[in-house]
XYZ file of N, CA and C in Angstrom:
315
model
N 162.117 166.483 -22.092
C 163.129 167.505 -22.145
C 163.566 167.842 -20.724
N 164.853 168.039 -20.536
C 165.392 168.423 -19.235
C 165.163 169.909 -18.984
N 164.876 170.253 -17.750
C 164.780 171.653 -17.352
C 166.159 172.237 -17.098
N 167.100 171.351 -16.666
C 168.461 171.788 -16.388
C 169.427 170.639 -16.643
N 170.581 170.979 -17.177
C 171.663 170.024 -17.403
C 172.935 170.653 -16.851
N 173.729 169.844 -16.130
C 175.008 170.312 -15.618
C 176.113 169.556 -16.340
N 177.072 170.301 -16.875
C 178.223 169.713 -17.552
C 179.445 170.575 -17.261
N 180.504 169.943 -16.761
C 181.747 170.655 -16.448
C 181.502 171.914 -15.613
N 180.696 171.780 -14.578
C 180.396 172.872 -13.639
C 179.684 174.062 -14.265
N 179.010 173.834 -15.394
C 178.156 174.839 -16.009
C 176.724 174.306 -15.981
N 175.798 175.141 -15.555
C 174.384 174.781 -15.502
C 173.694 175.409 -16.710
N 173.065 174.581 -17.513
C 172.327 175.017 -18.696
C 170.848 174.814 -18.421
N 170.077 175.880 -18.419
C 168.626 175.760 -18.246
C 167.952 175.816 -19.602
N 166.876 175.067 -19.730
C 166.050 175.186 -20.932
C 165.275 176.500 -20.858
N 164.683 176.895 -21.959
C 163.875 178.112 -21.970
C 162.703 177.964 -21.013
N 162.503 178.967 -20.181
C 161.435 178.938 -19.183
C 160.317 179.894 -19.593
N 159.089 179.416 -19.465
C 157.909 180.203 -19.812
C 156.899 180.117 -18.679
N 155.898 180.990 -18.736
C 154.802 180.963 -17.770
C 153.514 181.275 -18.512
N 152.592 180.344 -18.495
C 151.314 180.548 -19.154
C 150.191 180.926 -18.213
N 150.520 181.215 -16.952
C 149.456 181.486 -15.982
C 149.131 182.971 -15.849
N 150.133 183.831 -15.970
C 149.889 185.268 -15.823
C 149.386 185.844 -17.148
N 148.470 186.802 -17.099
C 147.888 187.342 -18.329
C 148.721 188.428 -19.006
N 149.762 188.917 -18.311
C 150.523 190.037 -18.872
C 152.021 189.767 -18.788
N 152.791 190.598 -19.492
C 154.234 190.432 -19.540
C 154.860 190.523 -18.157
N 154.445 191.480 -17.363
C 155.037 191.663 -16.044
C 154.882 190.416 -15.190
N 153.684 189.858 -15.146
C 153.437 188.646 -14.371
C 154.207 187.460 -14.908
N 154.198 187.286 -16.231
C 154.925 186.166 -16.821
C 156.422 186.277 -16.552
N 156.982 187.470 -16.718
C 158.418 187.650 -16.511
C 158.800 187.354 -15.071
N 158.039 187.862 -14.121
C 158.333 187.605 -12.707
C 158.230 186.120 -12.385
N 157.221 185.447 -12.926
C 157.065 184.011 -12.679
C 158.199 183.213 -13.310
N 158.621 183.594 -14.500
C 159.733 182.912 -15.167
C 161.016 183.071 -14.342
N 161.284 184.267 -13.867
C 162.504 184.482 -13.088
C 162.464 183.723 -11.765
N 161.288 183.585 -11.182
C 161.146 182.763 -9.973
C 161.462 181.306 -10.289
N 160.978 180.800 -11.432
C 161.310 179.431 -11.859
C 162.814 179.273 -12.025
N 163.438 180.255 -12.662
C 164.882 180.196 -12.890
C 165.634 180.169 -11.559
N 165.228 181.001 -10.609
C 165.860 180.976 -9.282
C 165.790 179.573 -8.677
N 164.629 178.944 -8.764
C 164.456 177.605 -8.197
C 165.301 176.559 -8.893
N 165.334 176.590 -10.218
C 166.130 175.614 -10.971
C 167.625 175.799 -10.720
N 168.064 177.046 -10.644
C 169.477 177.296 -10.346
C 169.825 176.784 -8.947
N 168.951 177.010 -7.976
C 169.187 176.526 -6.614
C 169.274 175.010 -6.581
N 168.367 174.344 -7.288
C 168.401 172.875 -7.348
C 169.707 172.366 -7.939
N 170.290 173.137 -8.845
C 171.531 172.729 -9.510
C 172.772 173.189 -8.736
N 172.589 173.875 -7.609
C 173.719 174.265 -6.781
C 174.367 175.582 -7.155
N 173.568 176.504 -7.679
C 174.100 177.818 -8.027
C 173.021 178.873 -7.864
N 173.291 180.083 -8.321
C 172.289 181.142 -8.242
C 172.559 182.194 -9.312
N 171.710 183.204 -9.359
C 171.794 184.209 -10.420
C 173.067 185.045 -10.364
N 173.768 185.043 -9.248
C 175.035 185.778 -9.175
C 176.120 185.103 -10.009
N 175.852 183.903 -10.476
C 176.824 183.131 -11.265
C 176.407 183.011 -12.734
N 175.408 183.789 -13.152
C 174.958 183.734 -14.547
C 176.076 184.122 -15.494
N 176.126 183.423 -16.632
C 177.093 183.710 -17.680
C 176.412 184.297 -18.906
N 175.348 183.634 -19.353
C 174.634 184.064 -20.554
C 173.136 184.000 -20.320
N 172.411 184.759 -21.134
C 170.953 184.706 -21.097
C 170.409 185.045 -22.478
N 169.277 184.449 -22.784
C 168.549 184.757 -24.012
C 167.105 185.010 -23.630
N 166.541 186.079 -24.197
C 165.150 186.431 -23.926
C 164.432 186.536 -25.265
N 163.302 185.860 -25.351
C 162.447 185.940 -26.532
C 161.157 186.641 -26.115
N 160.806 187.689 -26.820
C 159.576 188.435 -26.555
C 158.630 188.299 -27.735
N 157.360 188.097 -27.445
C 156.352 188.021 -28.501
C 156.230 189.352 -29.234
N 156.281 190.464 -28.483
C 156.166 191.795 -29.074
C 157.229 192.694 -28.453
N 158.391 192.762 -29.091
C 159.524 193.495 -28.517
C 159.241 194.991 -28.432
N 158.508 195.527 -29.393
C 158.192 196.952 -29.371
C 157.347 197.352 -28.183
N 156.412 196.507 -27.817
C 155.507 196.785 -26.706
C 156.136 196.431 -25.360
N 156.886 195.330 -25.297
C 157.251 194.744 -24.011
C 158.705 194.896 -23.587
N 159.578 195.407 -24.463
C 160.997 195.461 -24.103
C 161.244 196.279 -22.838
N 160.658 197.450 -22.723
C 160.897 198.312 -21.566
C 160.508 197.653 -20.254
N 159.324 197.054 -20.215
C 158.857 196.398 -18.987
C 159.723 195.188 -18.656
N 160.061 194.394 -19.684
C 160.929 193.230 -19.459
C 162.268 193.680 -18.908
N 162.853 194.704 -19.513
C 164.185 195.168 -19.126
C 164.191 195.704 -17.693
N 163.135 196.397 -17.307
C 163.030 196.910 -15.932
C 162.978 195.768 -14.920
N 162.164 194.761 -15.203
C 162.066 193.604 -14.303
C 163.396 192.855 -14.276
N 164.000 192.645 -15.437
C 165.291 191.955 -15.542
C 166.350 192.677 -14.703
N 166.456 193.993 -14.890
C 167.473 194.764 -14.171
C 167.254 194.744 -12.662
N 166.010 194.638 -12.228
C 165.723 194.525 -10.802
C 166.019 193.150 -10.241
N 166.102 192.158 -11.109
C 166.324 190.771 -10.680
C 167.790 190.374 -10.676
N 168.541 190.761 -11.693
C 169.923 190.285 -11.790
C 170.794 190.855 -10.673
N 171.886 190.181 -10.415
C 172.887 190.651 -9.466
C 173.650 191.787 -10.146
N 173.555 193.015 -9.630
C 174.187 194.152 -10.306
C 175.705 194.058 -10.376
N 176.295 193.222 -9.535
C 177.745 193.043 -9.549
C 178.194 191.953 -10.521
N 177.252 191.185 -11.053
C 177.580 190.045 -11.922
C 176.575 189.929 -13.051
N 176.556 190.914 -13.921
C 175.594 190.923 -15.020
C 176.051 189.978 -16.124
N 175.151 189.080 -16.578
C 175.512 188.189 -17.682
C 175.375 188.908 -19.022
N 175.938 188.305 -20.058
C 175.625 188.785 -21.399
C 174.193 188.381 -21.698
N 173.519 189.165 -22.568
C 172.124 188.868 -22.871
C 171.813 189.219 -24.314
N 171.060 188.347 -24.949
C 170.477 188.633 -26.259
C 168.968 188.663 -26.073
N 168.309 189.642 -26.698
C 166.854 189.753 -26.628
C 166.328 189.936 -28.037
N 165.395 189.068 -28.434
C 164.832 189.126 -29.777
C 163.319 188.958 -29.723
N 162.673 189.321 -30.820
C 161.237 189.095 -30.971
C 161.030 187.761 -31.669
N 160.046 187.007 -31.183
C 159.803 185.689 -31.752
C 158.376 185.235 -31.477
N 157.814 184.479 -32.400
C 156.583 183.765 -32.094
C 156.940 182.675 -31.100
N 156.144 182.525 -30.063
C 156.415 181.525 -29.037
C 155.491 180.323 -29.229
N 155.709 179.281 -28.446
C 155.052 177.995 -28.667
C 153.529 178.034 -28.527
N 153.020 178.909 -27.678
C 151.578 179.030 -27.475
C 151.187 180.496 -27.564
N 149.986 180.794 -28.039
C 149.592 182.189 -28.248
C 149.577 183.054 -26.987
N 149.360 182.457 -25.818
C 149.287 183.238 -24.581
C 150.660 183.546 -23.984
N 151.719 182.946 -24.529
C 153.062 183.193 -24.002
C 153.606 184.504 -24.547
N 154.139 185.331 -23.666
C 154.664 186.640 -24.045
C 156.174 186.723 -23.928
N 156.791 185.816 -23.142
C 158.236 185.857 -22.916
C 158.763 184.459 -22.612
N 159.992 184.214 -23.045
C 160.718 182.995 -22.707
C 162.137 183.415 -22.372
N 162.710 182.812 -21.314
C 164.054 183.172 -20.872
C 164.862 181.899 -20.681
N 166.086 181.901 -21.207
C 167.026 180.790 -21.038
C 168.322 181.360 -20.486
N 168.935 180.644 -19.524
C 170.199 181.110 -18.944
C 171.185 179.954 -18.802
N 172.459 180.323 -18.703
C 173.511 179.396 -18.281
C 174.227 180.040 -17.100
N 174.728 179.215 -16.197
C 175.401 179.727 -15.005
C 176.519 178.785 -14.599
N 177.541 179.336 -13.973
C 178.603 178.534 -13.388
C 178.113 177.990 -12.049
N 178.546 176.780 -11.715
C 178.237 176.239 -10.387
C 179.084 176.934 -9.350
N 178.591 176.925 -8.124
C 179.357 177.540 -7.001
C 180.516 176.658 -6.645
Protein backbone atom coordinates (compact mmCIF):
# COMPACT_ATOMS: atom_id res chain seq x y z
CA UNK A 1 0.00 0.00 0.00
CA UNK A 2 1.23 3.50 -0.81
CA UNK A 3 1.66 6.02 2.00
CA UNK A 4 1.09 8.86 -0.47
CA UNK A 5 -0.16 9.24 -4.03
CA UNK A 6 0.00 12.42 -6.11
CA UNK A 7 -2.51 12.97 -8.90
CA UNK A 8 -3.25 16.26 -10.68
CA UNK A 9 -1.35 18.25 -8.02
CA UNK A 10 -3.35 16.71 -5.17
CA UNK A 11 -1.56 14.66 -2.51
CA UNK A 12 -3.58 11.79 -1.05
CA UNK A 13 -2.19 10.21 2.12
CA UNK A 14 -3.27 6.84 3.40
CA UNK A 15 -4.58 6.62 6.95
CA UNK A 16 -1.73 7.14 9.40
CA UNK A 17 -1.53 5.37 12.76
CA UNK A 18 0.97 5.04 15.60
CA UNK A 19 1.24 1.92 17.70
CA UNK A 20 4.15 3.07 19.84
CA UNK A 21 2.54 5.59 22.21
CA UNK A 22 0.30 4.18 24.96
CA UNK A 23 -2.24 7.03 24.96
CA UNK A 24 -4.29 9.14 22.58
CA UNK A 25 -2.18 12.26 23.05
CA UNK A 26 1.06 10.48 22.15
CA UNK A 27 -0.47 8.62 19.22
CA UNK A 28 -2.09 11.76 17.81
CA UNK A 29 1.13 13.78 18.03
CA UNK A 30 3.12 10.96 16.40
CA UNK A 31 0.55 10.59 13.61
CA UNK A 32 0.63 14.32 12.86
CA UNK A 33 4.44 14.22 12.77
CA UNK A 34 4.21 11.38 10.21
CA UNK A 35 1.75 13.42 8.16
CA UNK A 36 4.08 16.45 8.21
CA UNK A 37 6.90 14.26 6.88
CA UNK A 38 4.83 12.61 4.15
CA UNK A 39 3.44 15.95 3.00
CA UNK A 40 6.98 17.39 2.85
CA UNK A 41 8.19 14.42 0.80
CA UNK A 42 5.32 15.05 -1.63
CA UNK A 43 6.17 18.76 -1.96
CA UNK A 44 3.50 20.34 0.21
CA UNK A 45 2.57 21.02 3.82
CA UNK A 46 -0.36 21.28 6.22
CA UNK A 47 -1.14 24.83 5.09
CA UNK A 48 -2.41 23.26 1.86
CA UNK A 49 -4.73 20.66 3.43
CA UNK A 50 -8.10 20.22 1.75
CA UNK A 51 -9.76 17.35 3.59
CA UNK A 52 -9.17 15.18 6.62
CA UNK A 53 -10.76 12.14 8.21
CA UNK A 54 -10.17 11.08 11.80
CA UNK A 55 -11.17 7.72 13.24
CA UNK A 56 -11.21 7.39 17.03
CA UNK A 57 -11.50 4.12 18.92
CA UNK A 58 -13.50 5.85 21.68
CA UNK A 59 -14.95 9.17 20.53
CA UNK A 60 -16.64 9.87 23.86
CA UNK A 61 -13.39 9.61 25.78
CA UNK A 62 -10.91 10.98 23.25
CA UNK A 63 -12.63 13.62 21.09
CA UNK A 64 -11.68 16.59 23.30
CA UNK A 65 -7.99 15.67 23.53
CA UNK A 66 -7.80 14.86 19.81
CA UNK A 67 -9.50 18.13 18.88
CA UNK A 68 -7.16 20.18 21.09
CA UNK A 69 -4.06 18.60 19.53
CA UNK A 70 -5.56 18.94 16.02
CA UNK A 71 -6.38 22.63 16.52
CA UNK A 72 -2.84 23.28 17.76
CA UNK A 73 -1.38 21.56 14.70
CA UNK A 74 -3.39 22.86 11.75
CA UNK A 75 -2.66 26.15 10.03
CA UNK A 76 -5.30 28.49 11.53
CA UNK A 77 -5.48 30.43 8.27
CA UNK A 78 -6.14 27.31 6.15
CA UNK A 79 -8.38 24.90 8.02
CA UNK A 80 -9.42 21.82 6.02
CA UNK A 81 -12.81 20.19 6.17
CA UNK A 82 -12.81 17.30 8.63
CA UNK A 83 -14.95 14.29 9.46
CA UNK A 84 -14.43 12.53 12.80
CA UNK A 85 -16.07 9.21 13.63
CA UNK A 86 -15.76 6.35 16.09
CA UNK A 87 -14.47 3.10 14.67
CA UNK A 88 -12.79 -0.15 15.58
CA UNK A 89 -9.24 0.15 14.28
CA UNK A 90 -6.96 -2.50 12.77
CA UNK A 91 -5.15 -3.36 16.02
CA UNK A 92 -6.42 -3.19 19.62
CA UNK A 93 -3.69 -0.76 20.76
CA UNK A 94 -4.54 1.83 18.08
CA UNK A 95 -6.60 4.75 19.37
CA UNK A 96 -6.61 7.10 16.35
CA UNK A 97 -6.12 7.09 12.59
CA UNK A 98 -5.86 10.23 10.44
CA UNK A 99 -6.06 10.58 6.65
CA UNK A 100 -5.59 13.85 4.73
CA UNK A 101 -5.50 15.24 1.21
CA UNK A 102 -3.59 18.39 0.28
CA UNK A 103 -2.88 20.54 -2.75
CA UNK A 104 0.71 20.66 -3.95
CA UNK A 105 2.59 23.94 -3.66
